[in-house]
Structure formats: C-alpha cells, structure tokens
PDB file of C-alpha atoms and ligand atoms in Angstrom:
ATOM      1  CA  MET A   1      -6.562  -2.299   3.655  1.00  0.00           C
ATOM      2  CA  SER A   2      -3.202  -4.179   4.575  1.00  0.00           C
ATOM      3  CA  PRO A   3      -0.486  -4.887   2.177  1.00  0.00           C
ATOM      4  CA  THR A   4      -1.670  -8.840   2.897  1.00  0.00           C
ATOM      5  CA  ASP A   5      -4.966  -8.383   1.693  1.00  0.00           C
ATOM      6  CA  PRO A   6      -5.222 -10.775  -1.183  1.00  0.00           C
ATOM      7  CA  ALA A   7      -8.000  -8.016  -2.734  1.00  0.00           C
ATOM      8  CA  SER A   8      -4.979  -5.795  -3.130  1.00  0.00           C
ATOM      9  CA  SER A   9      -2.645  -7.107  -5.838  1.00  0.00           C
ATOM     10  CA  THR A  10      -5.950  -7.867  -7.958  1.00  0.00           C
ATOM     11  CA  ARG A  11      -8.651  -4.662  -7.632  1.00  0.00           C
ATOM     12  CA  PRO A  12      -7.350  -2.017  -9.486  1.00  0.00           C
ATOM     13  CA  PRO A  13      -7.630   1.050  -7.315  1.00  0.00           C
ATOM     14  CA  ARG A  14     -10.210   3.263  -7.211  1.00  0.00           C
ATOM     15  CA  ILE A  15      -9.795   6.927  -8.057  1.00  0.00           C
ATOM     16  CA  ALA A  16     -12.556   9.564  -7.202  1.00  0.00           C
ATOM     17  CA  ILE A  17     -12.604  12.010 -10.041  1.00  0.00           C
ATOM     18  CA  SER A  18     -14.177  16.010  -9.217  1.00  0.00           C
ATOM     19  CA  GLY A  19     -16.550  16.691 -11.448  1.00  0.00           C
ATOM     20  CA  THR A  20     -19.140  19.734 -11.699  1.00  0.00           C
ATOM     21  CA  PHE A  21     -22.847  20.514 -11.642  1.00  0.00           C
ATOM     22  CA  HIS A  22     -24.061  22.780 -15.813  1.00  0.00           C
ATOM     23  CA  THR A  23     -27.554  23.477 -16.422  1.00  0.00           C
ATOM     24  CA  ASP A  24     -28.878  23.210 -19.607  1.00  0.00           C
ATOM     25  CA  ASP A  25     -32.433  22.297 -21.191  1.00  0.00           C
ATOM     26  CA  ASN A  26     -33.581  23.618 -17.509  1.00  0.00           C
ATOM     27  CA  ARG A  27     -31.784  20.402 -16.108  1.00  0.00           C
ATOM     28  CA  ARG A  28     -29.121  20.729 -13.842  1.00  0.00           C
ATOM     29  CA  ARG A  29     -26.658  17.885 -14.631  1.00  0.00           C
ATOM     30  CA  VAL A  30     -23.385  16.392 -12.965  1.00  0.00           C
ATOM     31  CA  ARG A  31     -20.547  17.594 -16.143  1.00  0.00           C
ATOM     32  CA  LEU A  32     -17.447  15.912 -16.529  1.00  0.00           C
ATOM     33  CA  ASN A  33     -15.090  15.951 -19.551  1.00  0.00           C
ATOM     34  CA  ALA A  34     -14.857  12.245 -20.462  1.00  0.00           C
ATOM     35  CA  ALA A  35     -11.310  12.189 -21.373  1.00  0.00           C
ATOM     36  CA  TYR A  36     -10.509  12.660 -17.202  1.00  0.00           C
ATOM     37  CA  VAL A  37     -12.348   8.640 -16.546  1.00  0.00           C
ATOM     38  CA  GLU A  38     -10.814   7.288 -20.081  1.00  0.00           C
ATOM     39  CA  ALA A  39      -7.279   8.492 -18.830  1.00  0.00           C
ATOM     40  CA  ILE A  40      -7.650   7.038 -15.687  1.00  0.00           C
ATOM     41  CA  GLU A  41      -9.423   3.711 -17.182  1.00  0.00           C
ATOM     42  CA  ARG A  42      -6.383   3.379 -19.317  1.00  0.00           C
ATOM     43  CA  ALA A  43      -4.186   3.697 -16.775  1.00  0.00           C
ATOM     44  CA  GLY A  44      -5.611   0.512 -15.492  1.00  0.00           C
ATOM     45  CA  ALA A  45      -8.224   2.145 -12.505  1.00  0.00           C
ATOM     46  CA  LEU A  46     -11.343   2.596 -11.392  1.00  0.00           C
ATOM     47  CA  PRO A  47     -12.974   6.046 -11.869  1.00  0.00           C
ATOM     48  CA  PHE A  48     -15.603   7.221  -9.307  1.00  0.00           C
ATOM     49  CA  VAL A  49     -17.060  10.614 -10.620  1.00  0.00           C
ATOM     50  CA  VAL A  50     -17.741  13.035  -7.660  1.00  0.00           C
ATOM     51  CA  PRO A  51     -20.150  15.986  -8.111  1.00  0.00           C
ATOM     52  CA  PRO A  52     -20.032  19.215  -5.857  1.00  0.00           C
ATOM     53  CA  LEU A  53     -21.601  18.008  -2.812  1.00  0.00           C
ATOM     54  CA  SER A  54     -24.468  19.087  -0.921  1.00  0.00           C
ATOM     55  CA  ARG A  55     -22.698  17.795   2.455  1.00  0.00           C
ATOM     56  CA  LEU A  56     -19.293  18.050   2.651  1.00  0.00           C
ATOM     57  CA  ALA A  57     -18.595  15.609   5.593  1.00  0.00           C
ATOM     58  CA  HIS A  58     -19.168  13.288   2.681  1.00  0.00           C
ATOM     59  CA  ALA A  59     -15.897  14.492   0.911  1.00  0.00           C
ATOM     60  CA  ALA A  60     -13.919  12.467   3.947  1.00  0.00           C
ATOM     61  CA  ALA A  61     -15.768   9.547   3.585  1.00  0.00           C
ATOM     62  CA  ILE A  62     -15.429   9.502  -0.340  1.00  0.00           C
ATOM     63  CA  ILE A  63     -11.691   9.656   0.360  1.00  0.00           C
ATOM     64  CA  ASP A  64     -11.785   6.601   2.939  1.00  0.00           C
ATOM     65  CA  ALA A  65     -14.047   4.588   0.157  1.00  0.00           C
ATOM     66  CA  CYS A  66     -11.315   5.969  -2.604  1.00  0.00           C
ATOM     67  CA  ASP A  67      -7.424   5.287  -3.196  1.00  0.00           C
ATOM     68  CA  GLY A  68      -6.647   8.249  -4.994  1.00  0.00           C
ATOM     69  CA  LEU A  69      -8.063  11.937  -6.207  1.00  0.00           C
ATOM     70  CA  VAL A  70      -7.964  13.632  -9.278  1.00  0.00           C
ATOM     71  CA  LEU A  71      -8.851  17.312  -9.302  1.00  0.00           C
ATOM     72  CA  THR A  72      -9.973  18.587 -12.822  1.00  0.00           C
ATOM     73  CA  GLY A  73     -10.704  21.488 -14.901  1.00  0.00           C
ATOM     74  CA  GLY A  74     -13.081  23.962 -14.749  1.00  0.00           C
ATOM     75  CA  GLU A  75     -14.704  27.001 -13.677  1.00  0.00           C
ATOM     76  CA  ASP A  76     -12.923  29.985 -11.330  1.00  0.00           C
ATOM     77  CA  ILE A  77     -12.294  29.571  -8.217  1.00  0.00           C
ATOM     78  CA  GLU A  78     -14.165  32.314  -6.184  1.00  0.00           C
ATOM     79  CA  PRO A  79     -11.608  35.017  -5.078  1.00  0.00           C
ATOM     80  CA  ASP A  80     -12.418  35.496  -1.506  1.00  0.00           C
ATOM     81  CA  ARG A  81     -11.175  31.899  -1.352  1.00  0.00           C
ATOM     82  CA  TYR A  82      -7.599  33.283  -1.482  1.00  0.00           C
ATOM     83  CA  GLY A  83      -8.153  36.394  -0.114  1.00  0.00           C
ATOM     84  CA  ALA A  84      -8.718  38.740  -3.216  1.00  0.00           C
ATOM     85  CA  ALA A  85     -11.339  40.982  -4.131  1.00  0.00           C
ATOM     86  CA  ARG A  86     -13.103  39.705  -7.199  1.00  0.00           C
ATOM     87  CA  ASP A  87     -11.383  41.156 -10.611  1.00  0.00           C
ATOM     88  CA  ALA A  88     -14.355  41.706 -13.441  1.00  0.00           C
ATOM     89  CA  THR A  89     -11.914  39.179 -15.759  1.00  0.00           C
ATOM     90  CA  VAL A  90     -13.022  36.309 -13.425  1.00  0.00           C
ATOM     91  CA  GLU A  91     -15.446  33.812 -15.628  1.00  0.00           C
ATOM     92  CA  GLU A  92     -18.143  31.600 -13.920  1.00  0.00           C
ATOM     93  CA  THR A  93     -17.430  30.128 -10.516  1.00  0.00           C
ATOM     94  CA  ASN A  94     -19.317  27.538  -8.844  1.00  0.00           C
ATOM     95  CA  PRO A  95     -18.885  28.155  -4.733  1.00  0.00           C
ATOM     96  CA  GLU A  96     -20.406  24.646  -4.159  1.00  0.00           C
ATOM     97  CA  ARG A  97     -17.555  23.014  -6.231  1.00  0.00           C
ATOM     98  CA  ASP A  98     -14.685  25.084  -4.528  1.00  0.00           C
ATOM     99  CA  ALA A  99     -16.115  24.114  -1.330  1.00  0.00           C
ATOM    100  CA  THR A 100     -16.374  20.335  -2.011  1.00  0.00           C
ATOM    101  CA  GLU A 101     -12.681  20.328  -3.713  1.00  0.00           C
ATOM    102  CA  ILE A 102     -11.561  22.057  -0.717  1.00  0.00           C
ATOM    103  CA  ALA A 103     -12.889  19.330   1.512  1.00  0.00           C
ATOM    104  CA  LEU A 104     -11.696  16.702  -0.666  1.00  0.00           C
ATOM    105  CA  VAL A 105      -8.385  18.156  -0.636  1.00  0.00           C
ATOM    106  CA  GLU A 106      -8.178  18.562   3.046  1.00  0.00           C
ATOM    107  CA  ALA A 107      -9.481  14.579   3.701  1.00  0.00           C
ATOM    108  CA  ALA A 108      -6.914  13.721   0.846  1.00  0.00           C
ATOM    109  CA  ARG A 109      -3.956  15.453   2.515  1.00  0.00           C
ATOM    110  CA  SER A 110      -5.316  14.409   6.121  1.00  0.00           C
ATOM    111  CA  ARG A 111      -5.331  10.540   4.725  1.00  0.00           C
ATOM    112  CA  ALA A 112      -2.030  10.808   2.767  1.00  0.00           C
ATOM    113  CA  CYS A 113      -4.028   9.905  -0.203  1.00  0.00           C
ATOM    114  CA  PRO A 114      -2.628  10.256  -3.521  1.00  0.00           C
ATOM    115  CA  THR A 115      -3.888  13.410  -5.514  1.00  0.00           C
ATOM    116  CA  PHE A 116      -3.125  14.630  -8.919  1.00  0.00           C
ATOM    117  CA  ALA A 117      -4.879  18.170  -9.767  1.00  0.00           C
ATOM    118  CA  ILE A 118      -4.818  19.498 -13.495  1.00  0.00           C
ATOM    119  CA  CYS A 119      -5.417  22.809 -14.365  1.00  0.00           C
ATOM    120  CA  ARG A 120      -8.198  24.325 -12.256  1.00  0.00           C
ATOM    121  CA  GLY A 121      -6.891  21.096 -10.042  1.00  0.00           C
ATOM    122  CA  LEU A 122      -3.811  22.844  -9.741  1.00  0.00           C
ATOM    123  CA  GLN A 123      -5.639  26.041  -8.626  1.00  0.00           C
ATOM    124  CA  LEU A 124      -7.726  24.465  -6.547  1.00  0.00           C
ATOM    125  CA  LEU A 125      -4.629  22.734  -4.549  1.00  0.00           C
ATOM    126  CA  ASN A 126      -3.148  25.711  -4.550  1.00  0.00           C
ATOM    127  CA  VAL A 127      -6.043  27.777  -2.869  1.00  0.00           C
ATOM    128  CA  ALA A 128      -6.780  25.104  -0.904  1.00  0.00           C
ATOM    129  CA  LEU A 129      -3.736  24.543   0.961  1.00  0.00           C
ATOM    130  CA  GLY A 130      -3.542  28.770   1.518  1.00  0.00           C
ATOM    131  CA  GLY A 131      -1.894  30.116  -1.689  1.00  0.00           C
ATOM    132  CA  SER A 132      -3.324  32.573  -4.381  1.00  0.00           C
ATOM    133  CA  LEU A 133      -4.249  32.758  -8.111  1.00  0.00           C
ATOM    134  CA  VAL A 134      -3.333  35.205 -10.747  1.00  0.00           C
ATOM    135  CA  GLN A 135      -6.959  36.210 -11.605  1.00  0.00           C
ATOM    136  CA  ASP A 136      -6.478  36.812 -15.232  1.00  0.00           C
ATOM    137  CA  ILE A 137      -3.374  36.356 -17.176  1.00  0.00           C
ATOM    138  CA  PRO A 138      -3.986  38.850 -20.228  1.00  0.00           C
ATOM    139  CA  SER A 139      -4.300  41.397 -18.022  1.00  0.00           C
ATOM    140  CA  GLN A 140      -2.543  40.673 -15.030  1.00  0.00           C
ATOM    141  CA  HIS A 141       0.456  38.844 -16.354  1.00  0.00           C
ATOM    142  CA  PRO A 142       0.859  40.290 -20.194  1.00  0.00           C
ATOM    143  CA  GLY A 143       3.066  38.852 -22.733  1.00  0.00           C
ATOM    144  CA  PRO A 144       3.495  37.321 -26.072  1.00  0.00           C
ATOM    145  CA  LEU A 145       2.589  34.067 -25.066  1.00  0.00           C
ATOM    146  CA  ASP A 146      -1.043  33.093 -25.053  1.00  0.00           C
ATOM    147  CA  HIS A 147      -1.746  30.130 -22.577  1.00  0.00           C
ATOM    148  CA  ASP A 148      -5.512  30.202 -23.848  1.00  0.00           C
ATOM    149  CA  PRO A 149      -5.127  29.989 -27.836  1.00  0.00           C
ATOM    150  CA  LYS A 150      -8.779  28.019 -28.204  1.00  0.00           C
ATOM    151  CA  GLY A 151      -7.220  25.419 -30.840  1.00  0.00           C
ATOM    152  CA  PRO A 152      -7.175  22.104 -30.965  1.00  0.00           C
ATOM    153  CA  ARG A 153      -7.530  19.955 -27.440  1.00  0.00           C
ATOM    154  CA  THR A 154      -4.513  18.088 -28.371  1.00  0.00           C
ATOM    155  CA  ALA A 155      -2.194  20.828 -29.445  1.00  0.00           C
ATOM    156  CA  ARG A 156       0.713  21.719 -27.775  1.00  0.00           C
ATOM    157  CA  VAL A 157       1.171  25.013 -28.096  1.00  0.00           C
ATOM    158  CA  HIS A 158       3.911  26.505 -25.580  1.00  0.00           C
ATOM    159  CA  GLU A 159       6.938  24.925 -23.482  1.00  0.00           C
ATOM    160  CA  VAL A 160       7.493  23.833 -20.171  1.00  0.00           C
ATOM    161  CA  ASP A 161      10.548  23.905 -18.321  1.00  0.00           C
ATOM    162  CA  ILE A 162      10.665  21.223 -15.258  1.00  0.00           C
ATOM    163  CA  GLU A 163      12.950  21.590 -12.334  1.00  0.00           C
ATOM    164  CA  ALA A 164      15.494  18.608 -12.949  1.00  0.00           C
ATOM    165  CA  GLY A 165      15.218  15.935 -10.099  1.00  0.00           C
ATOM    166  CA  SER A 166      11.427  17.120  -9.280  1.00  0.00           C
ATOM    167  CA  ALA A 167       8.871  14.230  -9.420  1.00  0.00           C
ATOM    168  CA  LEU A 168       7.615  16.025 -12.677  1.00  0.00           C
ATOM    169  CA  ALA A 169      10.969  15.683 -14.408  1.00  0.00           C
ATOM    170  CA  ARG A 170      11.409  11.797 -12.835  1.00  0.00           C
ATOM    171  CA  MET A 171       8.292  10.848 -13.883  1.00  0.00           C
ATOM    172  CA  LEU A 172       8.403  12.635 -17.403  1.00  0.00           C
ATOM    173  CA  GLY A 173      11.767  12.019 -18.083  1.00  0.00           C
ATOM    174  CA  THR A 174      12.918  15.016 -19.454  1.00  0.00           C
ATOM    175  CA  THR A 175      13.402  18.918 -18.119  1.00  0.00           C
ATOM    176  CA  ARG A 176      11.357  20.167 -21.277  1.00  0.00           C
ATOM    177  CA  LEU A 177       8.197  19.430 -22.737  1.00  0.00           C
ATOM    178  CA  ARG A 178       5.553  21.000 -25.132  1.00  0.00           C
ATOM    179  CA  VAL A 179       2.123  20.944 -23.587  1.00  0.00           C
ATOM    180  CA  ASN A 180      -1.340  22.195 -24.356  1.00  0.00           C
ATOM    181  CA  SER A 181      -2.786  25.142 -22.672  1.00  0.00           C
ATOM    182  CA  PHE A 182      -6.474  26.228 -22.018  1.00  0.00           C
ATOM    183  CA  HIS A 183      -6.532  28.346 -18.714  1.00  0.00           C
ATOM    184  CA  HIS A 184      -6.475  32.091 -18.316  1.00  0.00           C
ATOM    185  CA  GLN A 185      -5.772  31.939 -14.250  1.00  0.00           C
ATOM    186  CA  ALA A 186      -2.770  30.572 -12.931  1.00  0.00           C
ATOM    187  CA  ALA A 187      -0.884  29.926  -9.426  1.00  0.00           C
ATOM    188  CA  ASP A 188       0.140  33.265  -7.997  1.00  0.00           C
ATOM    189  CA  ARG A 189       1.492  32.656  -4.535  1.00  0.00           C
ATOM    190  CA  VAL A 190       2.615  28.951  -3.920  1.00  0.00           C
ATOM    191  CA  ALA A 191       0.819  27.492  -0.489  1.00  0.00           C
ATOM    192  CA  GLU A 192       3.297  26.385   1.887  1.00  0.00           C
ATOM    193  CA  GLY A 193       4.090  22.873   1.643  1.00  0.00           C
ATOM    194  CA  LEU A 194       3.687  22.903  -2.391  1.00  0.00           C
ATOM    195  CA  ARG A 195       6.564  23.597  -4.691  1.00  0.00           C
ATOM    196  CA  ALA A 196       6.702  25.116  -8.164  1.00  0.00           C
ATOM    197  CA  THR A 197       8.749  22.598 -10.266  1.00  0.00           C
ATOM    198  CA  ALA A 198       7.545  23.702 -14.142  1.00  0.00           C
ATOM    199  CA  TRP A 199       6.927  27.036 -15.433  1.00  0.00           C
ATOM    200  CA  ALA A 200       5.965  28.479 -19.081  1.00  0.00           C
ATOM    201  CA  PRO A 201       8.721  30.747 -20.648  1.00  0.00           C
ATOM    202  CA  ASP A 202       6.646  33.534 -19.390  1.00  0.00           C
ATOM    203  CA  GLY A 203       7.274  32.797 -15.716  1.00  0.00           C
ATOM    204  CA  ILE A 204       3.611  31.312 -15.208  1.00  0.00           C
ATOM    205  CA  ILE A 205       3.726  28.125 -12.926  1.00  0.00           C
ATOM    206  CA  GLU A 206       2.606  25.058 -14.951  1.00  0.00           C
ATOM    207  CA  GLY A 207       3.674  22.395 -12.204  1.00  0.00           C
ATOM    208  CA  LEU A 208       3.011  22.141  -8.536  1.00  0.00           C
ATOM    209  CA  GLU A 209       4.313  19.400  -6.436  1.00  0.00           C
ATOM    210  CA  TRP A 210       3.899  18.305  -2.691  1.00  0.00           C
ATOM    211  CA  GLY A 211       7.319  19.208  -0.512  1.00  0.00           C
ATOM    212  CA  GLU A 212      10.304  16.674  -0.378  1.00  0.00           C
ATOM    213  CA  SER A 213       9.176  14.467   2.627  1.00  0.00           C
ATOM    214  CA  GLY A 214       7.041  12.432   0.211  1.00  0.00           C
ATOM    215  CA  ASP A 215       4.623  12.139   3.028  1.00  0.00           C
ATOM    216  CA  TRP A 216       1.889  12.902   0.540  1.00  0.00           C
ATOM    217  CA  TRP A 217       1.950  12.275  -3.134  1.00  0.00           C
ATOM    218  CA  ALA A 218       0.243  15.055  -4.682  1.00  0.00           C
ATOM    219  CA  VAL A 219       1.052  16.513  -8.184  1.00  0.00           C
ATOM    220  CA  ALA A 220      -0.393  19.183 -10.006  1.00  0.00           C
ATOM    221  CA  VAL A 221      -0.185  20.233 -13.811  1.00  0.00           C
ATOM    222  CA  GLN A 222      -1.590  23.375 -15.256  1.00  0.00           C
ATOM    223  CA  TRP A 223      -1.924  21.333 -18.666  1.00  0.00           C
ATOM    224  CA  HIS A 224      -4.263  18.633 -19.733  1.00  0.00           C
ATOM    225  CA  PRO A 225      -2.298  15.547 -19.894  1.00  0.00           C
ATOM    226  CA  GLU A 226      -5.625  13.692 -20.018  1.00  0.00           C
ATOM    227  CA  GLU A 227      -6.387  15.048 -23.592  1.00  0.00           C
ATOM    228  CA  LEU A 228      -3.090  13.793 -24.879  1.00  0.00           C
ATOM    229  CA  VAL A 229      -2.785  10.467 -23.329  1.00  0.00           C
ATOM    230  CA  ILE A 230      -6.513   8.837 -24.422  1.00  0.00           C
ATOM    231  CA  GLY A 231      -4.529   8.757 -28.466  1.00  0.00           C
ATOM    232  CA  PRO A 232      -2.915   5.722 -29.581  1.00  0.00           C
ATOM    233  CA  GLU A 233       0.511   7.090 -29.366  1.00  0.00           C
ATOM    234  CA  PRO A 234       3.292   7.052 -26.557  1.00  0.00           C
ATOM    235  CA  VAL A 235       3.760  10.608 -25.182  1.00  0.00           C
ATOM    236  CA  PRO A 236       5.609  11.175 -21.834  1.00  0.00           C
ATOM    237  CA  ASP A 237       2.504  12.709 -20.033  1.00  0.00           C
ATOM    238  CA  ARG A 238       1.235   9.210 -20.028  1.00  0.00           C
ATOM    239  CA  SER A 239       3.754   8.677 -17.336  1.00  0.00           C
ATOM    240  CA  LEU A 240       2.198  11.010 -15.039  1.00  0.00           C
ATOM    241  CA  PHE A 241      -1.091   8.764 -14.658  1.00  0.00           C
ATOM    242  CA  ALA A 242       0.435   5.447 -14.372  1.00  0.00           C
ATOM    243  CA  GLU A 243       2.544   6.860 -11.815  1.00  0.00           C
ATOM    244  CA  PHE A 244      -0.271   8.512 -10.025  1.00  0.00           C
ATOM    245  CA  VAL A 245      -2.088   4.855 -10.480  1.00  0.00           C
ATOM    246  CA  ARG A 246       0.894   2.954  -9.165  1.00  0.00           C
ATOM    247  CA  ARG A 247       0.614   5.183  -5.422  1.00  0.00           C
ATOM    248  CA  ALA A 248      -2.903   5.170  -5.710  1.00  0.00           C
ATOM    249  CA  ALA A 249      -2.303   1.252  -5.645  1.00  0.00           C
ATOM    250  CA  GLY A 250       0.345   0.889  -3.223  1.00  0.00           C
ATOM    251  CA  PRO A 251      -0.426   0.562   0.803  1.00  0.00           C
ATOM    252  CA  ARG A 252      -1.535   4.248   2.162  1.00  0.00           C
ATOM    253  CA  ARG A 253       1.325   5.975   4.562  1.00  0.00           C
ATOM    254  CA  ASP A 254      -1.086   7.088   7.140  1.00  0.00           C
TER     255      ASP A 254
HETATM  256 MN1   MN B 301      -0.248  27.541 -20.236  1.00  0.00          MN
END
C-alpha cells in the first residue's frame, strides 16, 4: 500500500496472531488465549488468528496480507530447532506450530513486517533467527526467583531491568518494570541481529529487540503484557501494543 492510498488513513492495520491446535473432546481445535485478540483490538487494529499451517508457503502469503505479526505464548519449542538434545524437562511441543511460526518470522523479516513477540514468541523469534534456549530455568538456571508461580495472570511477580535508550525503555518510559511471569524456558544464546535489552534480577532475558538499524521493527518480551492491558487501569505495558500498531499502520520499508 502506498502512503497516498486513501485507505491507509482509515483502515486499521491487520495483525496476524499465531495460534495453535489443541485436542479436547476428541476434536482438534484452534486455540489462542483471548487476551491477545482483545489487546490488539483495543490498540485499534484488526486481529487475524493464524493456526499452524499444513502448507508453509502460506505463511508468506499471510504476511503479505497483513501489516503486523504477533507471536504468542504456548508450547515449548522442539530442541532440535536450536541444535540441542531434548532435556527431560521439556514439556508439550508442537512441531507444526514451530514450523509455521518460523516461516512467519522468515516472511516478516524479509518484508520488514513489524513483529511483536510474547513469551514463547520471544523464544521462537530467537530460535528462528539462530539463537538457543534455556530448556528449563529451575534445573538449568536454579535460583530463588520463580518465573512460573502459577498465580493470577495479572500478578506482577518480578522486576525487569531495561536497557536505557532501548526501544523497550523508550516505549515503557522506564528502565525498571514489575512484570507477570509464566515460563519455564528462556532465551539463552541470542541470535545474530537481535540483542537483549531486558533482564530479570537473576539474569534471565526478558526482552529482545532487532538490532540498531531500524530496518525491521521486531520487539520481544518474556512477560505477558496482553494480560495486563485488557483491564481499565492505565499501565505502561499498553504502550507496547500502541507502538506496535502504530508501526503496523505505517508504510512498509521494503
Ligand atoms: Mn519471568
């Protein structure tokens, strides 16, 4: 779309949001926590849920049809995707979803499609670009901080330190934020092109951003801002969705 297209100022941006398959009651269903679509709609964009695809070539067509990509939380990623032997602590995986989301990242990267990655999404973004994961924080990175305390989805349970001047710090307006936490894995070796810009007090990576050059807006957080922004109260996390949607609404840089 060209910036002079009259539709560009009136039509909300279309956001592809990755979902998964889950079988219950002997039926295979598409599943996505509703908070993601609510957060995207509240930020003024149109949510389009993308299930695991049987034809990976469709991933590029979906990115071509959308203005932004949200990678969401969920299953563990197959360790062979980052060249590791599977540890016994790895939980449910979904190879179809891994393949689909990696194809979505590749398409988004090559088209400079703005990408916002959350929880598993941060890990998937890192793996898709060549990074690796801590397969299980409690056993491989033991410490007093519990990253998966199983409390309310909106409970802010640990601090995050954010690099001054980073995209995350600029959006959030702070270099320290208390966040919710529902993960037993984390980014380990950071992929080339990404950099860590937020950390928990135990050193676990809580934020990743694409480089310095600004050719691709890609931001990832390990916490769950979508759960924090759907209530009525103003929270800094809302600025993450606002900026993502603003980028998605802007002209592509490709
Ligand atoms: Mn955490």
